[in-house]
Coordinates of C-alpha atoms in Angstrom, one line a residue:
M158 CA 37.2 -85.4 32.6
G159 CA 38.5 -82.3 30.7
P160 CA 37.7 -81.3 27.1
L161 CA 37.9 -84.0 24.5
S162 CA 41.0 -84.3 22.3
A163 CA 41.6 -85.5 18.8
R164 CA 43.9 -88.2 20.2
L165 CA 41.2 -89.6 22.5
L166 CA 38.7 -89.7 19.7
M167 CA 41.1 -91.6 17.5
Q168 CA 41.8 -94.1 20.4
R169 CA 38.1 -94.7 21.0
G170 CA 37.0 -94.6 17.4
R171 CA 36.4 -97.4 14.9
P172 CA 37.8 -98.2 12.4
K173 CA 41.3 -97.2 13.7
S174 CA 42.6 -94.2 11.7
D175 CA 44.8 -91.2 12.1
R176 CA 42.1 -89.1 10.6
L177 CA 38.9 -88.1 12.4
G178 CA 37.0 -87.9 9.1
K179 CA 37.3 -91.7 8.6
I180 CA 35.8 -92.7 12.0
R181 CA 32.4 -94.3 11.7
S182 CA 31.8 -95.5 15.3
L183 CA 32.9 -93.7 18.5
D184 CA 32.6 -94.9 22.2
L185 CA 32.7 -92.0 24.7
S186 CA 30.8 -93.9 27.5
G187 CA 31.8 -93.8 31.1
L188 CA 34.1 -90.7 30.9
K189 CA 32.1 -88.5 33.3
L190 CA 31.7 -86.0 30.5
L191 CA 29.8 -82.8 31.2
S192 CA 27.8 -81.0 28.5
E193 CA 30.6 -78.4 28.1
D194 CA 33.1 -81.1 27.4
L195 CA 31.5 -81.8 24.0
D196 CA 33.4 -79.4 21.8
P197 CA 31.4 -78.8 18.5
K198 CA 34.5 -77.6 16.7
L199 CA 36.2 -81.0 17.4
L200 CA 33.2 -83.3 16.9
C201 CA 32.1 -81.7 13.6
R202 CA 35.3 -83.1 12.1
L203 CA 33.8 -86.6 12.4
K204 CA 32.3 -86.3 8.9
Q205 CA 31.5 -90.0 8.5
L206 CA 30.4 -90.8 12.0
Q207 CA 27.3 -93.0 12.1
E208 CA 27.3 -94.4 15.7
L209 CA 28.0 -92.5 18.9
D210 CA 27.9 -93.8 22.5
L211 CA 27.6 -91.1 25.2
S212 CA 26.2 -93.4 27.9
N213 CA 27.1 -93.3 31.6
N214 CA 28.2 -89.7 31.7
Q215 CA 26.9 -86.5 33.4
L216 CA 25.4 -84.7 30.4
E217 CA 22.5 -82.3 31.2
T218 CA 22.1 -81.1 27.6
L219 CA 23.5 -81.8 24.1
P220 CA 25.2 -78.9 22.2
A221 CA 22.9 -77.8 19.4
N222 CA 25.6 -77.6 16.7
L223 CA 27.6 -80.9 16.8
G224 CA 27.5 -81.2 13.0
L225 CA 27.0 -85.0 12.9
S226 CA 24.6 -85.0 10.0
H227 CA 25.2 -88.8 9.2
L228 CA 24.6 -90.1 12.7
R229 CA 22.3 -93.1 12.7
I230 CA 22.8 -94.6 16.2
L231 CA 23.0 -92.5 19.4
R232 CA 23.3 -93.9 23.0
C233 CA 22.8 -91.4 25.8
A234 CA 21.7 -93.8 28.6
N235 CA 22.4 -93.0 32.3
N236 CA 22.9 -89.3 32.0
Q237 CA 21.0 -86.3 33.4
L238 CA 19.4 -85.0 30.3
G239 CA 16.4 -82.8 30.9
D240 CA 15.6 -81.8 27.3
V241 CA 15.6 -83.6 23.9
T242 CA 15.0 -80.8 21.4
A243 CA 18.7 -80.7 20.4
L244 CA 18.2 -84.1 18.8
C245 CA 16.6 -82.5 15.8
Q246 CA 20.2 -81.9 14.5
F247 CA 20.4 -85.6 13.7
P248 CA 17.7 -86.0 11.0
Q249 CA 19.1 -89.5 9.9
L250 CA 18.9 -91.0 13.4
E251 CA 17.4 -94.5 13.4
E252 CA 18.2 -95.9 16.9
L253 CA 18.3 -93.9 20.2
S254 CA 18.9 -95.0 23.8
L255 CA 17.8 -92.7 26.7
E256 CA 17.2 -95.1 29.6
G257 CA 18.3 -93.9 33.0
N258 CA 17.8 -90.2 32.4
P259 CA 15.5 -89.5 35.4
F260 CA 14.3 -86.1 34.3
L261 CA 12.9 -87.1 31.0
T262 CA 9.1 -87.5 30.9
V263 CA 6.5 -89.0 28.6
S264 CA 6.3 -85.7 26.8
D265 CA 10.0 -86.0 25.9
N266 CA 9.4 -89.4 24.4
L267 CA 6.8 -87.9 22.1
K268 CA 9.1 -85.0 21.2
V269 CA 11.7 -87.5 20.2
S270 CA 9.3 -89.2 17.8
F271 CA 8.2 -85.9 16.3
L272 CA 11.7 -84.5 15.9
L273 CA 13.2 -87.7 14.3
P274 CA 11.1 -89.0 11.4
N275 CA 13.5 -91.9 10.6
L276 CA 13.6 -93.3 14.1
R277 CA 13.0 -97.1 14.2
K278 CA 14.0 -98.0 17.8
V279 CA 14.0 -96.2 21.1
N280 CA 15.6 -97.9 24.1
G281 CA 15.8 -101.1 22.1
K282 CA 12.1 -101.2 21.3
D283 CA 10.1 -100.5 18.2
A284 CA 9.2 -96.8 17.9
S285 CA 6.3 -97.2 15.5
S286 CA 3.6 -97.2 18.2
T287 CA 4.8 -93.9 19.7
C288 CA 5.1 -92.4 16.2
S289 CA 1.4 -93.4 15.6
Q290 CA 0.4 -91.7 18.9
V291 CA 2.3 -88.5 17.9
E292 CA 0.6 -88.4 14.5
N293 CA -2.8 -88.6 16.1
L294 CA -2.0 -85.9 18.6
N295 CA -0.4 -83.7 15.9
R296 CA -3.4 -84.1 13.6
E297 CA -5.9 -83.2 16.4
L298 CA -3.8 -80.3 17.7
T299 CA -3.4 -78.9 14.1
S300 CA -7.2 -79.0 13.7
R301 CA -7.8 -77.3 17.0
V302 CA -5.3 -74.6 16.5
T303 CA -6.7 -73.9 13.0
A304 CA -10.2 -73.6 14.5
H305 CA -8.9 -71.3 17.2
W306 CA -7.2 -69.1 14.5
E307 CA -10.4 -68.7 12.6
K308 CA -12.3 -67.6 15.7
F309 CA -9.4 -65.3 16.6
V310 CA -9.2 -63.6 13.2
A311 CA -13.0 -63.1 13.2
S312 CA -12.9 -61.3 16.5
Q313 CA -10.1 -58.9 15.6
S314 CA -10.8 -55.3 14.7
P315 CA -9.0 -53.6 11.8
E316 CA -7.3 -51.1 14.1
E317 CA -5.2 -53.6 15.9
G318 CA -1.6 -53.9 14.8
A319 CA -0.8 -57.1 12.9
K320 CA 2.3 -58.0 14.9
K321 CA 0.6 -57.5 18.2
A322 CA -2.4 -59.5 17.0
Q323 CA -0.2 -62.4 15.9
A324 CA 1.6 -62.4 19.2
D325 CA -1.7 -62.4 21.1
F326 CA -2.9 -65.3 19.0
V327 CA 0.2 -67.4 19.8
R328 CA -0.3 -66.7 23.6
S329 CA -4.0 -67.4 23.5
A330 CA -3.5 -70.7 21.6
V331 CA -0.9 -72.0 24.1
R332 CA -3.2 -71.0 26.9
D333 CA -6.6 -72.2 25.6
V334 CA -6.0 -75.1 23.2
R335 CA -6.0 -78.3 25.2
Y336 CA -6.1 -82.0 24.2
G337 CA -5.0 -85.2 25.8
P338 CA -4.0 -86.1 29.4
E339 CA -2.3 -83.7 31.8
S340 CA 0.8 -85.9 31.7
L341 CA 1.3 -84.9 28.0
S342 CA 0.6 -81.2 28.6
E343 CA 4.2 -80.3 28.1
F344 CA 4.3 -81.9 24.7
T345 CA 0.9 -80.5 23.6
Q346 CA 1.7 -76.9 24.6
W347 CA 5.1 -77.3 22.8
R348 CA 3.4 -78.4 19.6
V349 CA 0.6 -75.8 19.9
R350 CA 3.2 -73.0 20.1
M351 CA 5.0 -74.4 17.0
I352 CA 1.8 -74.9 15.0
S353 CA 0.4 -71.4 15.9
E354 CA 3.7 -69.7 15.0
E355 CA 3.7 -71.6 11.6
L356 CA 0.1 -70.6 11.1
V357 CA 0.8 -66.9 11.8
A358 CA 3.8 -66.9 9.5
S359 CA 1.8 -68.4 6.6
S360 CA -1.4 -66.5 7.4
G361 CA -3.1 -69.8 7.9
T362 CA -3.0 -71.2 4.4
Q363 CA 0.1 -73.5 4.5
V364 CA -0.9 -75.2 7.7
Q365 CA -4.5 -75.7 6.6
E366 CA -3.3 -77.2 3.3
A367 CA -0.9 -79.4 5.0
D368 CA -3.6 -80.6 7.4
I369 CA -5.9 -81.3 4.5
Q370 CA -3.2 -83.3 2.6
E371 CA -2.4 -85.2 5.8
R372 CA -6.0 -86.1 6.3
S373 CA -6.4 -87.3 2.7
S374 CA -3.2 -89.3 2.6
K375 CA -3.9 -91.1 5.8
A376 CA -7.6 -91.7 5.4
T377 CA -7.0 -95.3 4.2
A378 CA -4.5 -96.0 6.9
A379 CA -7.0 -94.7 9.5
Q380 CA -9.7 -97.1 8.3
E381 CA -7.3 -100.0 8.4
S382 CA -6.1 -99.0 12.0
R383 CA -9.7 -99.2 13.2
A384 CA -9.7 -103.0 12.5
R385 CA -6.6 -103.4 14.6
P386 CA -6.0 -102.9 18.4
V387 CA -4.9 -99.5 19.3
A388 CA -1.1 -99.1 19.2
L389 CA 0.8 -100.0 22.3
K390 CA 2.9 -97.6 24.4
R391 CA 5.6 -100.3 24.4
P392 CA 5.7 -103.6 22.5
D393 CA 5.5 -105.7 25.7
D394 CA 2.5 -103.8 27.1
V395 CA -1.0 -105.3 27.2
P396 CA -3.2 -103.8 24.4
L397 CA -4.6 -100.4 25.4
S398 CA -7.8 -101.4 23.5
L399 CA -9.0 -104.8 24.3
P400 CA -10.8 -106.8 21.6
P401 CA -14.6 -106.3 21.5
N402 CA -15.2 -109.2 23.9
K403 CA -12.8 -107.7 26.6
R404 CA -13.3 -103.9 26.5
V405 CA -16.3 -101.6 26.6
C406 CA -16.5 -97.9 26.3
T407 CA -20.2 -97.1 26.3
S408 CA -21.8 -93.8 25.5
P409 CA -24.9 -93.9 27.8
L410 CA -24.3 -92.9 31.4
A411 CA -23.6 -95.7 33.8
Q412 CA -26.7 -97.2 35.3
V413 CA -27.5 -96.2 38.8
E414 CA -30.2 -97.3 41.3
G415 CA -31.3 -95.9 44.6
S416 CA -32.0 -92.2 45.4
P417 CA -30.5 -89.4 47.4
V418 CA -30.9 -90.0 51.1
G419 CA -31.0 -87.9 54.3
S420 CA -32.0 -84.3 54.3
E421 CA -33.3 -82.2 51.4
G422 CA -29.8 -80.6 51.2
S423 CA -28.1 -83.8 50.0
R424 CA -26.7 -83.8 46.5
S425 CA -28.2 -85.6 43.6
A426 CA -26.5 -88.8 42.3
L427 CA -23.2 -88.5 40.5
K428 CA -23.3 -88.9 36.7
L429 CA -20.5 -91.3 35.9
E430 CA -19.7 -92.4 32.4
P431 CA -17.7 -95.6 31.7
L432 CA -14.5 -94.8 29.8
H433 CA -12.2 -97.8 29.7
F434 CA -12.2 -101.5 30.7
L435 CA -8.6 -102.6 30.5
Q436 CA -6.8 -105.9 30.9
C437 CA -3.3 -104.6 31.5
H438 CA -2.1 -107.2 34.0
S439 CA -2.6 -110.3 31.9
K440 CA 0.0 -113.1 31.8
N441 CA 1.8 -113.0 28.5
N442 CA -0.6 -110.3 27.4
S443 CA -3.3 -112.9 26.9
P444 CA -6.9 -111.7 26.6
Q445 CA -8.0 -115.1 27.8
D446 CA -6.4 -114.5 31.2
L447 CA -9.3 -113.8 33.6
E448 CA -7.5 -115.2 36.7
T449 CA -4.7 -112.7 37.5
Q450 CA -5.9 -111.1 40.7
L451 CA -5.8 -107.3 41.0
W452 CA -5.2 -106.0 44.5
A453 CA -4.7 -102.2 44.8
C454 CA -4.8 -98.9 43.0
A455 CA -3.8 -95.3 43.9
F456 CA -4.0 -92.0 42.2
E457 CA -0.8 -90.0 41.7
P458 CA -0.7 -86.8 43.9
A459 CA -1.2 -83.6 42.0
W460 CA 1.9 -81.9 43.2
E461 CA 2.7 -79.5 40.4
E462 CA 4.1 -76.4 42.0
G463 CA 2.3 -73.2 41.4
Y464 CA -0.7 -74.9 39.9
T465 CA -3.8 -74.5 42.0
G466 CA -6.8 -76.8 41.6
A467 CA -4.7 -79.6 40.1
T468 CA -6.2 -83.0 40.3
S469 CA -4.5 -86.2 39.2
Q470 CA -5.8 -88.4 36.4
T471 CA -2.9 -90.8 36.6
V472 CA -3.6 -94.0 38.5
A473 CA -1.3 -96.9 39.5
T474 CA -2.7 -100.4 39.7
C475 CA -1.0 -103.6 40.8
G476 CA -1.7 -107.3 40.4
G477 CA 0.3 -110.4 39.4
E478 CA 3.9 -109.6 38.6
S479 CA 3.3 -106.1 37.3
V480 CA 2.5 -102.5 38.2
C481 CA 0.8 -100.3 35.7
V482 CA 0.5 -96.5 35.5
I483 CA -2.6 -95.5 33.5
D484 CA -3.9 -92.2 32.2
C485 CA -7.6 -92.3 33.0
Q486 CA -8.7 -89.9 30.2
T487 CA -7.1 -91.9 27.3
G488 CA -6.8 -95.3 28.9
I489 CA -3.1 -95.4 27.8
V490 CA -0.8 -97.5 29.9
L491 CA 1.9 -94.8 30.4
H492 CA 4.4 -97.1 32.2
K493 CA 4.5 -100.8 33.1
Y494 CA 7.0 -102.4 35.6
K495 CA 7.4 -106.2 35.9
A496 CA 9.1 -108.2 38.5
P497 CA 9.0 -111.9 37.5
G498 CA 8.1 -114.2 40.4
E499 CA 6.5 -111.3 42.5
E500 CA 2.9 -110.8 43.2
F501 CA 2.2 -107.2 44.0
F502 CA -0.4 -106.5 46.7
S503 CA -0.1 -102.8 47.3
V504 CA 1.0 -99.4 45.8
A505 CA 1.5 -96.0 47.3
W506 CA 2.7 -92.6 46.0
T507 CA 4.9 -89.8 47.3
A508 CA 6.5 -86.8 45.7
L509 CA 10.1 -85.9 46.5
T510 CA 12.2 -82.8 45.9
V511 CA 15.8 -83.7 44.7
V512 CA 18.7 -81.5 43.7
T513 CA 20.8 -82.4 40.7
Q514 CA 24.6 -82.3 40.5
A515 CA 24.2 -79.0 38.8
G516 CA 22.2 -77.6 41.8
H517 CA 18.8 -77.6 40.0
K518 CA 15.7 -78.7 42.0
K519 CA 13.5 -81.3 40.5
R520 CA 10.2 -82.8 41.7
W521 CA 9.9 -86.6 41.5
S522 CA 6.8 -88.8 41.7
V523 CA 8.0 -92.0 43.4
L524 CA 5.7 -95.1 43.5
A525 CA 6.3 -97.7 46.2
A526 CA 5.1 -101.3 45.3
A527 CA 5.2 -104.4 47.5
G528 CA 3.8 -107.8 47.8
L529 CA 4.5 -111.5 48.2
R530 CA 8.3 -111.3 48.5
G531 CA 8.3 -108.8 51.4
Q532 CA 10.3 -106.3 49.4
V533 CA 9.4 -102.7 48.7
R534 CA 10.3 -101.5 45.2
L535 CA 10.7 -97.7 44.8
L536 CA 9.8 -96.9 41.2
H537 CA 10.8 -93.6 39.5
V538 CA 7.7 -93.7 37.3
R539 CA 8.5 -90.9 34.7
A540 CA 11.9 -92.4 34.0
G541 CA 10.6 -95.9 34.1
F542 CA 13.1 -97.7 36.3
C543 CA 13.4 -99.1 39.9
C544 CA 15.7 -96.9 41.9
G545 CA 15.6 -98.8 45.2
V546 CA 14.6 -102.0 46.9
I547 CA 13.9 -102.2 50.7
R548 CA 14.0 -105.8 52.1
A549 CA 11.4 -104.9 54.6
H550 CA 9.9 -108.2 55.9
K551 CA 10.5 -111.9 55.7
R552 CA 6.9 -112.5 54.9
A553 CA 4.5 -110.9 52.4
I554 CA 3.6 -107.2 52.7
A555 CA -0.2 -106.7 52.8
T556 CA -0.3 -102.9 52.4
L557 CA 1.7 -99.7 52.2
C558 CA 1.1 -96.1 53.3
F559 CA 3.2 -92.9 53.0
S560 CA 2.9 -90.3 55.8
P561 CA 0.7 -87.4 54.6
T562 CA 3.1 -84.9 56.2
H563 CA 6.6 -86.4 55.7
E564 CA 7.2 -87.3 52.1
T565 CA 10.0 -89.8 52.9
Q566 CA 8.3 -91.8 55.7
L567 CA 6.7 -95.0 54.6
F568 CA 4.7 -97.6 56.7
T569 CA 4.8 -101.2 55.6
A570 CA 2.4 -103.8 57.1
S571 CA 3.2 -107.6 56.8
Y572 CA 1.8 -111.0 57.4
D573 CA 4.6 -111.4 60.0
K574 CA 2.3 -109.3 62.2
R575 CA 4.5 -106.3 62.2
I576 CA 4.2 -102.7 60.9
I577 CA 7.5 -100.9 60.2
L578 CA 8.0 -97.2 59.7
W579 CA 10.8 -96.4 57.3
D580 CA 12.5 -93.3 56.1
I581 CA 13.3 -93.9 52.5
G582 CA 15.5 -90.8 52.3
T583 CA 16.3 -88.9 49.1
P584 CA 18.3 -90.5 46.3
N585 CA 22.0 -90.1 46.0
D586 CA 24.0 -89.1 42.9
D587 CA 23.3 -92.5 41.4
Y588 CA 19.6 -92.1 42.0
E589 CA 19.6 -94.9 44.6
F590 CA 17.7 -94.9 47.9
Q591 CA 19.2 -95.8 51.3
A592 CA 16.2 -96.5 53.6
S593 CA 16.5 -96.5 57.4
Q594 CA 14.1 -98.1 59.9
L595 CA 12.5 -95.8 62.4
L596 CA 9.9 -97.8 64.3
T597 CA 8.5 -101.3 64.7
L598 CA 4.9 -101.8 65.7
D599 CA 3.8 -105.3 66.8
T600 CA 0.3 -106.6 66.1
T601 CA -1.6 -109.6 67.3
S602 CA -3.0 -110.4 63.9
T603 CA -2.3 -109.5 60.3
P604 CA -2.7 -105.8 59.5
L605 CA -4.8 -105.3 56.4
R606 CA -5.3 -101.5 56.1
L607 CA -3.2 -98.6 57.4
C608 CA -4.5 -95.1 58.1
P609 CA -2.6 -92.3 59.8
V610 CA -5.0 -90.3 62.0
A611 CA -6.0 -87.3 59.8
S612 CA -5.9 -84.7 62.6
C613 CA -2.6 -85.8 64.0
P614 CA -0.8 -88.0 61.4
N615 CA 2.6 -87.7 63.2
D616 CA 1.2 -89.0 66.5
Y617 CA -1.1 -92.0 65.8
L618 CA -1.6 -94.7 63.3
L619 CA -4.8 -96.7 62.8
A620 CA -4.8 -100.2 61.3
G621 CA -7.6 -102.5 60.3
C622 CA -6.5 -106.1 61.1
E623 CA -7.7 -109.6 61.0
G624 CA -8.4 -109.3 64.7
G625 CA -10.0 -105.9 64.8
C626 CA -9.1 -102.2 64.7
C627 CA -6.0 -101.0 66.6
C628 CA -4.0 -97.8 67.2
W629 CA -0.3 -97.1 67.8
D630 CA 1.6 -94.1 69.1
V631 CA 4.1 -93.3 66.3
R632 CA 5.7 -90.2 67.8
L633 CA 9.4 -90.3 67.0
D634 CA 10.4 -88.3 70.1
Q635 CA 9.4 -91.2 72.3
P636 CA 12.2 -93.5 73.5
R637 CA 10.9 -96.9 72.6
K638 CA 11.5 -98.0 69.0
R639 CA 9.4 -101.1 69.3
R640 CA 5.9 -100.7 70.4
V641 CA 2.7 -102.7 71.0
C642 CA -0.8 -101.7 70.3
E643 CA -1.9 -98.6 72.3
V644 CA -5.6 -99.3 72.2
E645 CA -8.1 -101.6 70.4
F646 CA -11.4 -100.1 69.2
I647 CA -14.6 -102.0 69.9
F648 CA -17.7 -101.6 67.8
S649 CA -21.2 -101.6 69.2
E650 CA -23.6 -104.5 68.8
G651 CA -24.7 -105.2 65.3
S652 CA -21.3 -104.1 63.8
E653 CA -17.8 -105.4 64.0
A654 CA -17.5 -107.0 67.4
S655 CA -14.2 -107.4 69.3
G656 CA -11.8 -109.7 67.5
R657 CA -13.6 -109.4 64.1
R658 CA -11.8 -108.6 60.9
V659 CA -11.7 -105.0 59.8
D660 CA -10.8 -105.0 56.1
G661 CA -11.9 -101.4 55.3
L662 CA -10.6 -98.3 56.9
A663 CA -10.3 -94.6 55.8
F664 CA -10.9 -91.1 57.1
V665 CA -13.8 -89.2 55.6
N666 CA -12.6 -85.9 57.0
K667 CA -10.2 -84.8 59.8
D668 CA -12.3 -86.5 62.4
V669 CA -14.7 -89.1 60.9
V670 CA -13.6 -92.7 60.2
A671 CA -15.3 -95.1 57.9
S672 CA -14.7 -98.8 58.7
K673 CA -16.2 -102.2 57.7
G674 CA -15.9 -105.9 58.1
N675 CA -17.5 -108.7 56.1
G676 CA -20.8 -110.4 56.6
L677 CA -22.5 -107.5 58.5
G678 CA -24.1 -105.5 55.7
T679 CA -23.0 -102.2 57.1
I680 CA -20.3 -99.6 57.1
C681 CA -19.6 -97.7 60.3
L682 CA -19.0 -94.0 60.5
W683 CA -17.4 -93.0 63.9
S684 CA -15.7 -90.1 65.5
W685 CA -12.0 -90.3 66.3
S686 CA -11.9 -87.3 68.6
Q687 CA -14.9 -88.3 70.7
T688 CA -13.7 -91.9 70.9
W689 CA -10.2 -90.9 71.9
V690 CA -11.3 -88.4 74.6
G691 CA -13.4 -91.0 76.3
R692 CA -10.9 -93.8 76.3
G693 CA -9.0 -92.9 79.5
S694 CA -6.2 -95.4 80.1
Q695 CA -8.1 -98.5 79.0
P696 CA -6.6 -100.9 76.5
T697 CA -10.0 -101.2 74.7
V698 CA -12.6 -98.5 74.0
A699 CA -16.0 -98.5 72.3
V700 CA -16.1 -96.2 69.3
V701 CA -18.6 -93.3 69.2
V702 CA -20.8 -94.2 66.3
L703 CA -22.1 -91.3 64.1
A704 CA -24.0 -93.4 61.5
W705 CA -24.4 -96.7 59.8
L706 CA -24.3 -97.1 56.1
Q707 CA -26.2 -99.9 54.4
W708 CA -23.9 -102.2 52.4
S709 CA -23.8 -105.7 50.9
P710 CA -24.2 -108.5 53.4
T711 CA -21.6 -110.6 51.6
K712 CA -19.4 -113.0 53.6
L713 CA -16.5 -112.4 51.2
A714 CA -13.5 -110.6 52.8
Y715 CA -11.0 -108.0 51.7
L716 CA -13.3 -105.8 49.8
S717 CA -11.7 -102.5 50.7
L718 CA -13.5 -99.2 51.0
S719 CA -12.1 -95.8 50.2
T720 CA -13.1 -92.2 50.8
C721 CA -12.9 -88.9 48.9
P722 CA -12.5 -86.3 51.8
D723 CA -12.8 -83.3 49.5
E724 CA -16.3 -84.5 48.5
E725 CA -17.1 -86.2 51.8
T726 CA -17.9 -89.4 49.9
V727 CA -17.5 -93.1 50.8
L728 CA -17.0 -95.7 48.1
C729 CA -17.0 -99.5 48.3
G730 CA -17.3 -102.4 45.8
D731 CA -19.2 -105.6 46.3
E732 CA -19.3 -109.3 45.2
E733 CA -21.7 -108.5 42.3
G734 CA -19.5 -106.0 40.5
N735 CA -21.3 -102.9 41.8
V736 CA -19.8 -99.8 43.3
W737 CA -21.7 -98.4 46.3
I738 CA -21.4 -94.6 46.6
Y739 CA -22.4 -92.6 49.7
D740 CA -22.6 -88.8 50.0
V741 CA -22.3 -88.5 53.8
R742 CA -22.3 -84.7 54.0
H743 CA -25.8 -84.7 55.4
V744 CA -25.1 -87.6 57.7
L745 CA -22.2 -85.8 59.3
T746 CA -24.3 -82.6 59.9
Q747 CA -27.5 -84.2 61.2
Q748 CA -28.3 -83.8 64.9
P749 CA -29.0 -86.7 67.3
P750 CA -30.8 -89.0 67.7
L751 CA -29.4 -91.1 64.9
P752 CA -31.8 -93.0 62.6
A753 CA -32.2 -96.6 63.8
A754 CA -31.9 -98.0 60.3
P755 CA -28.7 -97.9 58.3
Q756 CA -28.5 -95.1 55.7
A757 CA -29.0 -96.2 52.1
P758 CA -26.3 -95.4 49.5
T759 CA -26.7 -92.2 47.4
Q760 CA -26.4 -94.5 44.4
I761 CA -25.1 -97.9 43.2
L762 CA -22.9 -97.9 40.1
K763 CA -23.9 -101.0 38.2
W764 CA -21.5 -103.2 36.3
P765 CA -22.2 -103.2 32.5
Q766 CA -24.7 -105.7 31.1
P767 CA -23.2 -109.1 30.0
R768 CA -23.8 -108.2 26.3
A769 CA -21.3 -105.3 26.6
L770 CA -18.5 -107.6 27.7
S771 CA -17.4 -111.2 27.0
Q772 CA -19.9 -113.8 27.9
T773 CA -17.2 -115.2 30.2
V774 CA -17.3 -112.0 32.3
T775 CA -21.0 -112.0 33.1
K776 CA -20.3 -111.6 36.8
T777 CA -17.4 -110.1 38.6
M778 CA -16.4 -108.8 42.1
V779 CA -15.1 -105.3 42.6
N780 CA -12.6 -105.7 45.4
T781 CA -11.1 -102.2 45.3
V782 CA -12.5 -98.8 44.2
V783 CA -10.6 -95.5 44.4
A784 CA -11.5 -92.0 43.2
N785 CA -9.2 -89.0 42.7
P786 CA -9.7 -86.0 45.1
T787 CA -12.3 -84.2 43.0
L788 CA -14.2 -87.4 42.1
T789 CA -13.5 -86.7 38.4
Y790 CA -12.2 -90.2 37.8
L791 CA -13.1 -93.5 39.5
T792 CA -11.0 -96.6 39.2
A793 CA -12.3 -100.1 40.2
L794 CA -10.4 -103.4 40.2
T795 CA -12.1 -106.8 39.7
D796 CA -11.4 -110.4 40.4
S797 CA -11.6 -111.1 36.7
N798 CA -8.4 -109.1 35.8
I799 CA -10.2 -106.0 34.6
V800 CA -9.4 -102.4 35.5
A801 CA -12.5 -100.3 35.1
I802 CA -12.4 -96.5 34.8
W803 CA -15.4 -94.1 35.0
K804 CA -15.4 -90.4 34.5
R805 CA -17.7 -87.8 36.1
H806 CA -20.1 -86.5 33.4

């Protein structure tokens, strides 16, 4: 499509007229328009234009001087927009559509609400909740920047030049003023820069007076809002704050029992503070729904390029027909994806590098979710849409796992007793995936947990199954594309015997594996390398046990364990709602002979007392517990439809 013409505008405009100045509605959708095709000199002649449709084009930006001051409705769905600041030229805008722009983030949604004070609907949904969130963020950021200004001024010497001092203040404010989750850092830094520049320009007085007036005028509204649930991210989301009988955020530290075990060098117990107890998977958003079963959760990888020490605080949870993406710090449900008729059993993250049509590299977080229907849905989380469906199995998928070394390779394990390795590829120009099947691994029983071998993830895959623990050769340079189990691992007497279910499996470090079954009261730590070296060509091999960890003797199955390799920690829930935490650093370094008795946990994180929750939730089972790499946040899922989040104190 070339540059727009007056003739085309009159053909697509309403009402029909031979004058551009009389057109009130204009449809320019589906014309493959590029940003440079939007000629400001032509469009500014549309003096009465109130509705503009630019959907289904190839726009990366909007020109900053279109001159459409009366525009009230703007549709820009299914483009390639990467920035929204140009929208400030439409101060009268009331309705906006931005779906299908994969490079827009949560921060851009907040920018939209800040820039457009008259906005009522975004993507067809009420915008008031996001506006409320922006007001709260803006108020807090203004307060923090003002406090930073006062400290900065007090520390300056009279000899320093005013302009240099002001520039230094703006840089220091952007660098040091922090608030809210990492996922909103782009928005907060953007606002901090604006606030600090305004503060410098007015020597601090105007911004402080504005903040005081804002606090005064909204004091009554703030009091009223405390009596209502916290505003939703989206109207169809479950409340971010449950009513008092369904949510607790206690100030005392979480109760722990037990004591440090092993040598004197072991660390003291973690101090974990409960932050949020959410009910974000309820049917019809009902707080009375205590039956929707939650199955799995996973933290988003911290893949920000050039940012060392990054650790994710965004977790995905699945249960019932929905997948939720939650910010652990605030408890906000950032995104929610629903598939009516589905029951999601597993989620897994990967991060892909894609190239736009303009040649720009972008980094995507992609979330795979699967369950009862045997389909894998690939969700572009930040853009909020499903960009691919893999019809992977004819029966339900029990678990998913991405390769730690190949970002596009995905393992799916199904109740059809098969594990399939897929290459999901990278999305095409329409942001769609075309997956290809690489390997099929046959099992003799249902695979429950998948775990690429940490020291050689491209060579071997471990799986905990209903019938035991098995291993497959997954090297792609081998000729056979369909393979049977390479070896079955047998556990010594007193642990999982041959043929017994292994429903917990994870690597503690490059060599040590943690595994468990039900009804035995122990978790086994064993060495992959020592076991593999001693196997020879036998189809079965006894594992080389390093230690046993004391755990609940429950007969309930499918209580999965997890590990935090950076901290050499093992975590597992139980049938009483407790989280068992093991610092195994001292266990892995101790010399033989091993202690005869199982090692006690470092601590047991107790479920809150009944008075803190609804009397109907006096007892619950924690079936899944996962921590982020630095153990800053811990997320647990219960059988009573509650997502629990703790923070390291």
